[in-house]
Coordinates of C-alpha atoms in Angstrom, one line a residue:
Chain A
X1 CA 1.0 23.4 -12.1
X2 CA -1.0 23.5 -15.4
X3 CA 1.4 21.0 -16.8
X4 CA 1.0 18.9 -13.7
X5 CA -2.8 18.9 -14.1
X6 CA -2.4 18.2 -18.0
X7 CA 0.0 15.3 -17.1
X8 CA -2.5 13.9 -14.5
X9 CA -5.1 14.1 -17.0
X10 CA -3.6 12.7 -19.7
X11 CA -2.5 9.5 -17.4
X12 CA -5.3 9.7 -15.4
X13 CA -6.1 6.1 -16.1
X14 CA -2.6 5.1 -15.4
X15 CA -2.8 6.7 -11.8
X16 CA -6.3 5.1 -11.3
X17 CA -4.8 1.6 -12.2
X18 CA -2.1 1.9 -10.1
X19 CA -4.3 2.9 -7.1
X20 CA -6.7 0.1 -7.8
X21 CA -3.9 -2.6 -8.1
X22 CA -2.1 -1.4 -5.1
X23 CA -5.4 -1.3 -3.1
X24 CA -5.9 -5.0 -4.6
X25 CA -2.4 -6.4 -3.2
X26 CA -2.5 -4.5 -0.4
X27 CA -5.8 -6.4 0.5
X28 CA -4.3 -9.8 -0.9
X29 CA -1.2 -9.3 1.1
X30 CA -2.8 -8.1 4.0
X31 CA -5.8 -10.5 4.4
X32 CA -5.2 -13.4 3.1
X33 CA -3.1 -15.9 5.4
X34 CA -1.1 -17.5 2.3
X35 CA 0.2 -14.7 0.5
X36 CA 0.2 -12.9 3.9
X37 CA 2.9 -15.4 5.4
X38 CA 4.9 -15.3 1.8
X39 CA 5.3 -11.9 2.0
X40 CA 6.7 -11.7 5.5
X41 CA 9.0 -14.6 4.9
X42 CA 10.2 -13.8 1.3
X43 CA 9.6 -10.3 0.1
X44 CA 8.7 -9.2 3.7
X45 CA 12.7 -8.5 5.1
X46 CA 11.6 -4.9 5.5
X47 CA 8.4 -5.9 7.7
X48 CA 10.3 -8.2 9.2
X49 CA 12.7 -5.7 10.3
X50 CA 10.1 -3.4 11.3
X51 CA 8.4 -6.1 13.6
X52 CA 11.7 -7.1 15.2
X53 CA 12.4 -3.4 16.0
X54 CA 8.8 -2.8 17.4
X55 CA 9.0 -6.1 19.7
X56 CA 12.3 -4.5 20.9
X57 CA 10.8 -1.9 21.7
X58 CA 8.1 -3.3 23.3
X59 CA 10.5 -5.9 25.3
X60 CA 12.3 -2.6 26.3
X61 CA 9.1 -1.7 28.0
X62 CA 9.0 -5.0 29.4
X63 CA 12.2 -4.8 30.9
X64 CA 11.2 -3.3 34.3
X65 CA 8.8 -6.4 35.1
X66 CA 11.2 -8.8 33.9
X67 CA 14.2 -7.3 36.1
X68 CA 11.8 -7.4 39.2
X69 CA 10.9 -11.2 38.3
X70 CA 15.0 -11.7 37.9
X71 CA 16.2 -9.9 40.9
X72 CA 13.5 -11.5 43.3
X73 CA 14.9 -14.7 41.9
X74 CA 18.5 -13.8 42.4
X75 CA 17.9 -13.0 46.0
X76 CA 16.2 -16.2 46.5
X77 CA 19.4 -18.3 44.8
X78 CA 21.5 -16.0 46.9
X79 CA 19.9 -17.3 50.1
X80 CA 20.1 -20.9 48.9
X81 CA 23.7 -20.3 47.8
X82 CA 24.4 -18.7 51.5
X83 CA 22.6 -21.4 52.9
X84 CA 24.5 -24.2 51.1
X85 CA 27.9 -22.6 51.5
X86 CA 27.4 -22.4 55.4
X87 CA 26.0 -26.1 55.3
X88 CA 29.5 -27.3 53.8
X89 CA 31.6 -25.2 56.2
X90 CA 29.1 -25.8 59.3
X91 CA 29.5 -22.2 60.2
X92 CA 26.2 -20.9 59.3
X93 CA 25.0 -20.4 63.2
X94 CA 22.2 -18.2 62.7
X95 CA 18.9 -19.1 61.3
X96 CA 17.8 -17.1 58.3
X97 CA 15.5 -14.6 59.4
X98 CA 11.8 -15.0 58.2
X99 CA 12.3 -12.6 55.4
X100 CA 15.6 -14.4 53.7
X101 CA 19.1 -13.7 54.4
X102 CA 18.8 -11.1 51.5
X103 CA 16.1 -8.8 51.0
X104 CA 15.7 -7.4 47.6
X105 CA 15.1 -3.7 47.7
X106 CA 15.0 -1.0 45.0
X107 CA 16.8 2.3 45.0
X108 CA 14.4 5.2 45.2
X109 CA 16.9 8.1 45.8
X110 CA 20.6 8.4 44.9
X111 CA 23.0 11.0 44.9
X112 CA 26.7 11.0 44.1
X113 CA 27.4 14.9 43.7
X114 CA 27.9 15.9 47.1
X115 CA 30.4 15.3 49.6
X116 CA 28.1 13.2 51.5
X117 CA 25.8 11.3 49.6
X118 CA 23.0 9.2 50.6
X119 CA 20.9 6.2 49.3
X120 CA 17.2 5.6 49.8
X121 CA 15.9 2.0 49.4
X122 CA 12.0 1.0 49.3
X123 CA 12.3 -1.7 52.3
X124 CA 12.3 -0.8 56.0
X125 CA 11.8 -2.6 59.6
X126 CA 8.8 -4.4 58.3
X127 CA 11.1 -6.2 55.7
X128 CA 13.6 -7.1 58.6
X129 CA 15.9 -4.3 58.1
X130 CA 18.2 -3.1 60.8
X131 CA 20.9 -0.3 61.1
X132 CA 24.2 -1.6 60.0
X133 CA 23.2 -4.3 57.4
X134 CA 25.2 -4.2 54.3
X135 CA 23.7 -2.9 51.3
X136 CA 25.3 -4.8 47.9
X137 CA 24.3 -5.5 44.4
X138 CA 25.5 -8.2 42.0
X139 CA 28.7 -6.0 41.3
X140 CA 29.7 -5.4 44.6
X141 CA 29.1 -3.7 48.3
X142 CA 27.3 -0.1 48.1
X143 CA 27.1 0.8 51.8
X144 CA 25.5 0.1 54.9
X145 CA 22.1 0.8 56.3
X146 CA 22.1 3.9 58.5
X147 CA 18.4 4.4 59.5
X148 CA 15.9 2.2 59.0
X149 CA 12.1 3.4 58.3
X150 CA 8.9 1.4 58.7
X151 CA 9.1 0.8 54.7
X152 CA 12.3 3.0 53.8
X153 CA 15.8 3.0 54.7
X154 CA 19.0 5.3 54.4
X155 CA 22.0 3.8 53.4
X156 CA 25.3 5.1 54.2
X157 CA 27.2 4.5 50.7
X158 CA 30.8 4.3 50.3
X159 CA 30.3 7.7 48.7
X160 CA 30.0 9.5 52.1
X161 CA 32.8 10.7 54.5
X162 CA 31.4 9.2 57.2
X163 CA 31.5 5.8 55.6
X164 CA 34.2 3.3 56.7
X165 CA 34.0 -0.1 55.5
X166 CA 36.0 -2.7 56.9
X167 CA 38.2 -4.3 54.2
X168 CA 41.1 -6.9 53.7
X169 CA 42.9 -7.6 50.5
X170 CA 42.1 -10.7 49.0
X171 CA 44.3 -13.6 49.6
X172 CA 45.9 -11.7 53.0
X173 CA 45.0 -10.8 56.3
X174 CA 46.2 -7.5 56.3
X175 CA 43.1 -5.3 56.7
X176 CA 42.0 -1.6 56.3
X177 CA 39.2 0.9 56.2
X178 CA 37.8 1.9 52.9
X179 CA 37.0 5.8 52.8
X180 CA 35.9 8.2 50.6
X181 CA 36.5 12.1 50.6
X182 CA 34.7 13.5 47.6
X183 CA 35.7 13.5 43.9
X184 CA 35.2 10.8 41.7
X185 CA 32.3 8.4 42.2
X186 CA 34.2 5.4 40.9
X187 CA 37.3 5.4 43.5
X188 CA 37.7 5.5 46.8
X189 CA 40.9 5.0 49.3
X190 CA 41.9 2.2 51.5
X191 CA 43.5 3.1 54.7
X192 CA 45.3 1.6 57.3
X193 CA 47.0 -1.2 55.6
X194 CA 50.6 -1.8 56.8
X195 CA 53.6 -0.1 55.1
X196 CA 54.9 -4.1 55.1
X197 CA 52.1 -5.5 53.4
X198 CA 52.8 -6.5 49.3
X199 CA 49.8 -4.7 47.6
X200 CA 50.4 -4.0 44.0
X201 CA 48.3 -2.5 41.6
X202 CA 45.3 -4.9 40.4
X203 CA 45.1 -7.1 43.9
X204 CA 41.2 -7.4 44.8
X205 CA 39.7 -5.8 47.6
X206 CA 37.1 -7.5 49.7
X207 CA 35.3 -7.3 52.8
X208 CA 36.8 -8.4 55.8
X209 CA 33.7 -10.0 57.4
X210 CA 34.9 -8.5 60.8
X211 CA 31.6 -6.6 61.2
X212 CA 29.1 -8.9 59.6
X213 CA 27.4 -6.2 57.7
X214 CA 28.4 -8.1 54.5
X215 CA 29.7 -11.8 54.5
X216 CA 33.6 -12.1 54.3
X217 CA 35.4 -11.6 51.2
X218 CA 32.5 -9.8 49.3
X219 CA 34.1 -7.9 46.3
X220 CA 34.6 -4.0 46.8
X221 CA 37.0 -3.1 44.2
X222 CA 40.4 -3.4 42.6
X223 CA 43.5 -1.4 43.8
X224 CA 44.2 1.0 41.2
X225 CA 47.2 2.9 42.9
X226 CA 49.6 2.3 45.7
X227 CA 51.5 5.1 47.4
X228 CA 54.3 4.2 49.8
X229 CA 54.8 7.1 51.8
X230 CA 57.9 8.0 53.9
X231 CA 57.1 8.9 57.5
X232 CA 54.1 7.0 57.5
X233 CA 53.0 3.4 58.8
X234 CA 50.3 2.5 56.4
X235 CA 49.8 2.7 52.8
X236 CA 47.9 5.3 50.6
X237 CA 45.9 2.8 48.1
X238 CA 43.3 3.9 45.5
X239 CA 40.5 1.8 45.0
X240 CA 38.4 1.6 42.0
X241 CA 35.0 0.4 43.0
X242 CA 33.6 -2.5 41.8
X243 CA 30.0 -1.1 42.1
X244 CA 28.8 1.6 39.4
X245 CA 27.6 3.9 42.1
X246 CA 26.2 6.1 39.4
X247 CA 23.8 3.4 38.0
X248 CA 21.9 1.6 41.1
X249 CA 18.6 -0.1 40.4
X250 CA 18.1 -3.0 42.4
X251 CA 20.1 -4.0 45.4
X252 CA 20.1 -6.6 48.6
X253 CA 20.3 -6.0 52.0
X254 CA 22.4 -8.3 53.8
X255 CA 20.0 -9.5 56.7
X256 CA 21.8 -11.8 58.6
X257 CA 22.4 -10.1 61.9
X258 CA 25.6 -10.4 64.0
X259 CA 26.3 -13.4 66.2
X260 CA 24.4 -12.6 69.6
X261 CA 27.3 -13.5 71.4
X262 CA 29.8 -11.4 69.6
X263 CA 27.1 -8.5 70.0
X264 CA 26.8 -8.7 73.7
X265 CA 30.5 -8.9 74.1
X266 CA 30.8 -6.0 71.9
X267 CA 28.6 -4.3 74.0
X268 CA 30.3 -5.1 77.3
X269 CA 33.7 -3.8 75.9
X270 CA 32.1 -0.5 74.8
X271 CA 30.2 -0.3 77.8
X272 CA 33.0 0.0 79.8
Chain B
X1 CA -28.5 8.3 -20.0
X2 CA -25.7 7.8 -17.7
X3 CA -27.5 6.8 -14.3
X4 CA -29.4 4.1 -16.9
X5 CA -25.6 3.2 -18.1
X6 CA -24.7 3.2 -14.2
X7 CA -27.4 0.9 -13.2
X8 CA -27.1 -1.6 -15.8
X9 CA -23.6 -2.0 -15.3
X10 CA -24.6 -2.5 -11.5
X11 CA -26.7 -5.3 -12.2
X12 CA -24.3 -6.8 -14.5
X13 CA -21.8 -6.6 -12.0
X14 CA -23.9 -8.1 -9.3
X15 CA -25.3 -11.0 -12.2
X16 CA -21.7 -11.7 -13.1
X17 CA -20.3 -11.8 -9.5
X18 CA -23.2 -14.3 -8.1
X19 CA -23.0 -16.3 -11.1
X20 CA -19.1 -16.5 -10.9
X21 CA -19.4 -17.0 -6.9
X22 CA -22.3 -20.0 -7.2
X23 CA -21.8 -21.7 -10.4
X24 CA -18.3 -21.0 -11.8
X25 CA -16.2 -21.4 -8.7
X26 CA -17.4 -24.9 -8.0
X27 CA -16.1 -26.4 -11.5
X28 CA -13.0 -27.5 -11.5
X29 CA -12.3 -29.4 -14.7
X30 CA -9.4 -32.0 -14.2
X31 CA -8.4 -29.9 -11.1
X32 CA -7.1 -27.3 -13.4
X33 CA -9.7 -25.5 -15.1
X34 CA -12.4 -23.3 -13.6
X35 CA -14.1 -21.1 -15.7
X36 CA -13.7 -17.2 -15.0
X37 CA -17.3 -16.2 -16.4
X38 CA -17.5 -12.5 -14.6
X39 CA -14.6 -11.4 -17.1
X40 CA -17.1 -11.5 -20.1
X41 CA -18.5 -8.5 -18.5
X42 CA -15.0 -6.8 -18.8
X43 CA -14.9 -8.2 -22.3
X44 CA -18.1 -6.3 -23.4
X45 CA -17.3 -3.0 -22.1
X46 CA -17.7 -0.8 -25.3
X47 CA -15.0 1.4 -27.1
X48 CA -16.9 4.3 -25.9
X49 CA -16.3 3.9 -22.2
X50 CA -13.7 5.9 -20.5
X51 CA -10.7 4.1 -19.4
X52 CA -11.2 5.3 -16.0
X53 CA -14.6 3.9 -15.6
X54 CA -13.6 0.7 -17.3
X55 CA -10.9 0.4 -14.8
X56 CA -13.3 0.9 -11.7
X57 CA -16.0 -1.3 -12.8
X58 CA -13.5 -4.0 -13.3
X59 CA -12.1 -3.3 -9.9
X60 CA -15.5 -3.6 -8.2
X61 CA -16.4 -6.7 -10.1
X62 CA -13.3 -8.4 -8.8
X63 CA -13.9 -7.1 -5.5
X64 CA -17.4 -8.1 -5.7
X65 CA -16.3 -11.8 -6.3
X66 CA -13.7 -11.7 -3.7
X67 CA -16.4 -10.7 -1.3
X68 CA -18.3 -13.8 -1.5
X69 CA -15.2 -16.2 -1.9
X70 CA -13.3 -14.8 1.1
X71 CA -10.3 -14.0 -1.2
X72 CA -10.0 -10.0 -0.5
X73 CA -7.7 -8.6 -3.4
X74 CA -7.0 -11.7 -5.9
X75 CA -9.9 -11.4 -8.0
X76 CA -10.0 -7.4 -7.7
X77 CA -6.3 -7.5 -8.3
X78 CA -6.7 -9.8 -11.8
X79 CA -10.0 -7.8 -12.9
X80 CA -8.3 -4.6 -12.6
X81 CA -5.2 -5.7 -14.8
X82 CA -7.7 -7.0 -17.6
X83 CA -9.8 -3.8 -17.1
X84 CA -6.3 -1.9 -17.6
X85 CA -5.8 -4.1 -21.0
X86 CA -9.3 -4.4 -22.4
X87 CA -9.3 -0.9 -24.3
X88 CA -6.0 -1.3 -25.6
X89 CA -6.5 -4.7 -26.7
X90 CA -9.6 -3.6 -28.2
X91 CA -8.1 -0.8 -30.3
X92 CA -5.7 -3.2 -31.4
X93 CA -8.1 -6.3 -32.4
X94 CA -10.3 -4.0 -34.5
X95 CA -9.9 -0.6 -36.4
X96 CA -12.3 1.8 -34.7
X97 CA -13.0 5.2 -36.2
X98 CA -13.3 8.0 -34.2
X99 CA -16.9 8.2 -33.7
X100 CA -17.5 4.4 -34.0
X101 CA -19.0 2.8 -30.8
X102 CA -18.0 -1.1 -30.5
X103 CA -19.6 -3.5 -28.4
X104 CA -17.1 -6.7 -28.5
X105 CA -18.8 -9.5 -29.7
X106 CA -18.6 -11.8 -32.6
X107 CA -21.0 -10.2 -34.2
X108 CA -19.5 -6.8 -34.2
X109 CA -16.0 -7.8 -34.4
X110 CA -15.9 -11.0 -36.6
X111 CA -15.5 -14.6 -34.9
X112 CA -11.8 -14.7 -35.3
X113 CA -11.0 -10.9 -34.0
X114 CA -13.1 -11.4 -31.1
X115 CA -11.9 -15.3 -30.4
X116 CA -8.3 -13.7 -30.2
X117 CA -9.2 -10.4 -28.0
X118 CA -11.2 -12.4 -25.7
X119 CA -8.7 -15.3 -25.2
X120 CA -5.7 -13.0 -24.8
X121 CA -7.3 -11.1 -22.1
X122 CA -8.8 -14.2 -20.4
X123 CA -5.6 -15.8 -20.3
X124 CA -3.7 -12.5 -18.7
X125 CA -6.6 -12.5 -16.3
X126 CA -6.1 -16.4 -15.3
X127 CA -2.5 -16.2 -15.4
X128 CA -2.1 -13.1 -12.9
X129 CA -4.9 -14.8 -11.0
X130 CA -3.3 -17.9 -10.3
X131 CA 0.1 -16.0 -9.7
X132 CA -1.3 -14.3 -7.3
X133 CA -3.2 -17.1 -5.7
X134 CA -0.4 -19.1 -5.3
X135 CA 2.2 -17.0 -3.8
X136 CA 4.8 -18.1 -2.8
X137 CA 4.8 -20.1 -5.9
X138 CA 6.1 -23.7 -5.7
X139 CA 5.6 -25.3 -8.8
X140 CA 5.0 -22.8 -12.1
X141 CA 4.1 -26.0 -14.0
X142 CA 0.5 -26.0 -11.9
X143 CA 0.3 -22.3 -12.0
X144 CA 0.6 -22.2 -16.1
X145 CA -1.5 -25.3 -16.8
X146 CA -4.3 -23.7 -14.4
X147 CA -4.2 -20.7 -16.4
X148 CA -4.0 -22.1 -19.7
X149 CA -6.8 -24.4 -18.6
X150 CA -9.0 -22.0 -17.2
X151 CA -8.4 -19.4 -19.6
X152 CA -9.3 -22.0 -22.4
X153 CA -12.7 -23.4 -20.8
X154 CA -13.4 -19.7 -19.8
X155 CA -13.1 -18.8 -23.6
X156 CA -14.8 -21.9 -24.7
X157 CA -18.3 -20.9 -22.7
X158 CA -18.0 -17.2 -23.3
X159 CA -17.4 -17.8 -27.1
X160 CA -20.3 -20.0 -27.2
X161 CA -22.8 -17.8 -25.2
X162 CA -21.5 -14.8 -27.2
X163 CA -22.5 -16.5 -30.3
X164 CA -25.7 -17.6 -29.3
X165 CA -26.6 -14.1 -27.7
X166 CA -24.7 -11.5 -29.3
X167 CA -27.5 -9.8 -31.9
X168 CA -27.2 -7.4 -34.8
X169 CA -27.8 -4.3 -32.8
X170 CA -24.3 -5.4 -31.4
X171 CA -22.9 -4.4 -34.9
X172 CA -21.1 -1.1 -35.2
X173 CA -22.9 1.9 -35.1
X174 CA -22.0 5.3 -34.9
X175 CA -22.4 7.6 -31.8
X176 CA -24.7 10.6 -32.1
X177 CA -21.4 12.7 -32.0

């Protein structure tokens, strides 16, 4: 300690010089535009790095707002695409609802660990949602609206034993139902595909479009395993889901309701 | 005694800073040479002053010039460098006995010694100042030319003033110690 003090006293002026010179240079580079910019560009890779990190951090915190904007825009664009497609094939019989065909919603609650999982979204009847409407995101199908409240709705996702979505193998007309019986949130089973249909691993599973909850050929997943059981008339197919159900933020609700005529006919059939 | 010295330094500092800002900074001979008259104050610090107070006064002097020229740190950095070197330069320039108090001037050091001492310190100050001022440096020629021109002009002015003002009292005298 004593020797340290001695050292400081003996070289006091040197330390004072370093201090004052440092202070001067700090002012020089910190407060003068020319030197400041030189410091930033040539000698300032370090501060440049720090700046880019800090801007990265602020960007990260701005992502939420950015996401909202992008997702809103996406919903709008999807509407356009559907209208344009429908125009081309002149199959667009229903006018888009006042809310748009695809309503953007935010997932406010989600579970994946239970046998019967549910998703809550922040849109309801006020936004034009009804029971039976399909819910999906950019990756693929998620589920169907089970209960529509005023401002929130419960979605019955694929990861629920009650869920059954009409699907088919892309490129064929063999259809079946997508079901889930617990276990991995990334996999589901495709039932009722006829035994003789030629399904191989890697085939794409899409919605059949029968229920009109989803537009026809919305992506559901990829065939992961096909098992041909003896004494059974259907195939046992494992599907790797396209949507990561563990990571849901923004979703779209397909609000195009069934063709009124088909609905009416269905009601008649069921009524009998 | 110390309080008196303090106020004398403070007054000198304000005087030199004002002179520099209001007169000398407006001079730009041939576009290169600007006299730095305030360095005279640093040159004049006597051999009995501690290195610390020389440094501190030099820094404050440079800073007070900076405040009025809106170049924070520029003159302060150059003046602090000059203040760091001044005691050593003085020691090298003249033999100083332990109890001698030398207030640097032509009268106390002799014309040639004082000239060398003053010019070297002025040149280093100007060089540092123009390097810092022109960062990032595109043209070293301009920097060297400005430093040489300015230190020559400063030296000429300070040397003339010193010759006319320094009196016999600046001759070496022995401190009371």
